[in-house]
């Protein structure tokens, strides 16, 4: 079956090996090696329950490539490999959607930051990506998942999950529900700014988890997982990246005493990110960077919680507590961020006043 799909892209090659690859929660990812070829490839089956318009995603990817590959860049994205008849995605007869890209060689991903340079590089890479996308007009792109980072939408989904309690798990996680419910009203500032058109809508990544970045040696080499690229704001990418880039633990750590928001990683990431984007940051965008990590960690926390209550229908899970473990880690991170808000504000202000990174 996979062999047949690979033939659509490489009709004249024989497959040497194809094996599952990576730690993504959404798509099915395989590393492909062809006989007699040094280069490897990444084949992905796009999760069409999540991404309803795979052709739209592929078209966005093509447009992004056109901008990014134009000039020599310090960081890259994987190159889309077309089908033998020139299409940027293959839709099979059961509506499965398949995409081939180049494999970024000699690279690795990080799940937990252990040294400051890793957080700095993550900031520099996602900042580079935001700047590269600055040439694109956000109004000509569509969200690949509607209302993806809209807090009110995510809260509505959580409320529906609580109401239905489909998996009968509500009672056992009432403490987690209470934690998130208590903060519901305090996090609407960023959504209001977006709705009032007070900060610029840009083309952003929208899924800047640290393992959506490939490192080579001690440098960030490529930004990957571009399925969610589309309209958004800088705060989404900055905040979501810090959720993992400044956490001292895995996203699904069971021992919550290990989970902290590390202010030194925060500083390193912020210096890398703002050092890159500050030439495009507008004055009205400067004020709420400090709220972004809390908001984005909150959104991921309630999405994991809702999925747990719904019986694990969205994210890939390895065991039955997986989604609630993830939600509890986000909860711990939020508490840790709340205790360090004043330092976060100072670090952001210093970074916005420091030199630009080229
Ligand atoms: P998901 O949407 O499921 O998270 P990703 O696009 O992030 O899928 O891919 C899953 C994992 O596969 C990544 O975290 C990374 O380890 C690996 N990967 C994806 N694309 C490449 C690539 N072009 N080169 C090398 N590794 C890759
Ligand atoms: C998913 O695709 P992946 O694993 O990089 C999710 C993100 C969440 C993340 C949490 C399309 O990212 O929004 O932040 O899991 N992507 C989608 O780990 O829902
Ligand atoms: Mg991913």
PDB file of N, CA, C and O and ligand atoms in Angstrom, residues 23-27 44 205 207 209 211-213 224-225 227, ligand 3:
ATOM      1  N   UNK A  23       7.443  12.175  16.146  1.00  0.00           N
ATOM      2  CA  UNK A  23       6.551  12.169  17.324  1.00  0.00           C
ATOM      3  C   UNK A  23       5.300  13.009  17.161  1.00  0.00           C
ATOM      4  O   UNK A  23       4.774  13.514  18.142  1.00  0.00           O
ATOM      5  N   UNK A  24       4.848  13.252  15.935  1.00  0.00           N
ATOM      6  CA  UNK A  24       3.697  14.152  15.733  1.00  0.00           C
ATOM      7  C   UNK A  24       2.414  13.582  16.316  1.00  0.00           C
ATOM      8  O   UNK A  24       2.255  12.362  16.409  1.00  0.00           O
ATOM      9  N   UNK A  25       1.494  14.464  16.697  1.00  0.00           N
ATOM     10  CA  UNK A  25       0.208  14.028  17.260  1.00  0.00           C
ATOM     11  C   UNK A  25      -0.888  13.911  16.206  1.00  0.00           C
ATOM     12  O   UNK A  25      -2.016  13.549  16.520  1.00  0.00           O
ATOM     13  N   UNK A  26      -0.597  14.319  14.954  1.00  0.00           N
ATOM     14  CA  UNK A  26      -1.700  14.496  14.007  1.00  0.00           C
ATOM     15  C   UNK A  26      -1.583  13.619  12.752  1.00  0.00           C
ATOM     16  O   UNK A  26      -2.466  12.827  12.459  1.00  0.00           O
ATOM     17  N   UNK A  27      -0.512  13.786  11.997  1.00  0.00           N
ATOM     18  CA  UNK A  27      -0.396  13.079  10.716  1.00  0.00           C
ATOM     19  C   UNK A  27       0.321  11.736  10.882  1.00  0.00           C
ATOM     20  O   UNK A  27       0.902  11.464  11.926  1.00  0.00           O
ATOM     21  N   UNK A  44       3.991  11.862   4.134  1.00  0.00           N
ATOM     22  CA  UNK A  44       3.001  12.072   5.201  1.00  0.00           C
ATOM     23  C   UNK A  44       1.591  11.858   4.691  1.00  0.00           C
ATOM     24  O   UNK A  44       1.212  12.346   3.620  1.00  0.00           O
ATOM     25  N   UNK A 205       2.907  30.654  11.550  1.00  0.00           N
ATOM     26  CA  UNK A 205       3.029  29.202  11.511  1.00  0.00           C
ATOM     27  C   UNK A 205       1.839  28.520  12.187  1.00  0.00           C
ATOM     28  O   UNK A 205       1.264  27.569  11.695  1.00  0.00           O
ATOM     29  N   UNK A 207       1.720  26.580  14.785  1.00  0.00           N
ATOM     30  CA  UNK A 207       1.955  25.320  15.517  1.00  0.00           C
ATOM     31  C   UNK A 207       3.447  25.223  15.849  1.00  0.00           C
ATOM     32  O   UNK A 207       4.151  24.334  15.369  1.00  0.00           O
ATOM     33  N   UNK A 209       5.369  24.327  18.259  1.00  0.00           N
ATOM     34  CA  UNK A 209       5.932  23.418  19.256  1.00  0.00           C
ATOM     35  C   UNK A 209       7.398  23.169  18.912  1.00  0.00           C
ATOM     36  O   UNK A 209       7.754  23.090  17.723  1.00  0.00           O
ATOM     37  N   UNK A 211       9.220  20.637  18.774  1.00  0.00           N
ATOM     38  CA  UNK A 211       9.584  19.537  17.865  1.00  0.00           C
ATOM     39  C   UNK A 211       9.077  19.733  16.440  1.00  0.00           C
ATOM     40  O   UNK A 211       9.180  18.849  15.600  1.00  0.00           O
ATOM     41  N   UNK A 212       8.581  20.932  16.162  1.00  0.00           N
ATOM     42  CA  UNK A 212       8.298  21.301  14.772  1.00  0.00           C
ATOM     43  C   UNK A 212       9.449  22.140  14.205  1.00  0.00           C
ATOM     44  O   UNK A 212       9.265  22.959  13.295  1.00  0.00           O
ATOM     45  N   UNK A 213      10.610  21.879  14.758  1.00  0.00           N
ATOM     46  CA  UNK A 213      11.827  22.572  14.357  1.00  0.00           C
ATOM     47  C   UNK A 213      12.926  21.514  14.268  1.00  0.00           C
ATOM     48  O   UNK A 213      13.033  20.666  15.148  1.00  0.00           O
ATOM     49  N   UNK A 224       9.437  22.996  10.309  1.00  0.00           N
ATOM     50  CA  UNK A 224       8.609  21.986   9.634  1.00  0.00           C
ATOM     51  C   UNK A 224       7.147  22.057  10.117  1.00  0.00           C
ATOM     52  O   UNK A 224       6.783  22.975  10.851  1.00  0.00           O
ATOM     53  N   UNK A 225       6.350  21.097   9.706  1.00  0.00           N
ATOM     54  CA  UNK A 225       4.933  20.993  10.077  1.00  0.00           C
ATOM     55  C   UNK A 225       4.169  22.267   9.701  1.00  0.00           C
ATOM     56  O   UNK A 225       3.652  22.993  10.566  1.00  0.00           O
ATOM     57  N   UNK A 227       1.343  22.639   8.109  1.00  0.00           N
ATOM     58  CA  UNK A 227      -0.078  22.450   7.774  1.00  0.00           C
ATOM     59  C   UNK A 227      -0.984  23.553   8.289  1.00  0.00           C
ATOM     60  O   UNK A 227      -2.063  23.779   7.764  1.00  0.00           O
TER      61      UNK A 227
HETATM   62 MG1  LIG B   3       4.470  18.263  14.396  1.00  0.00          MG
END
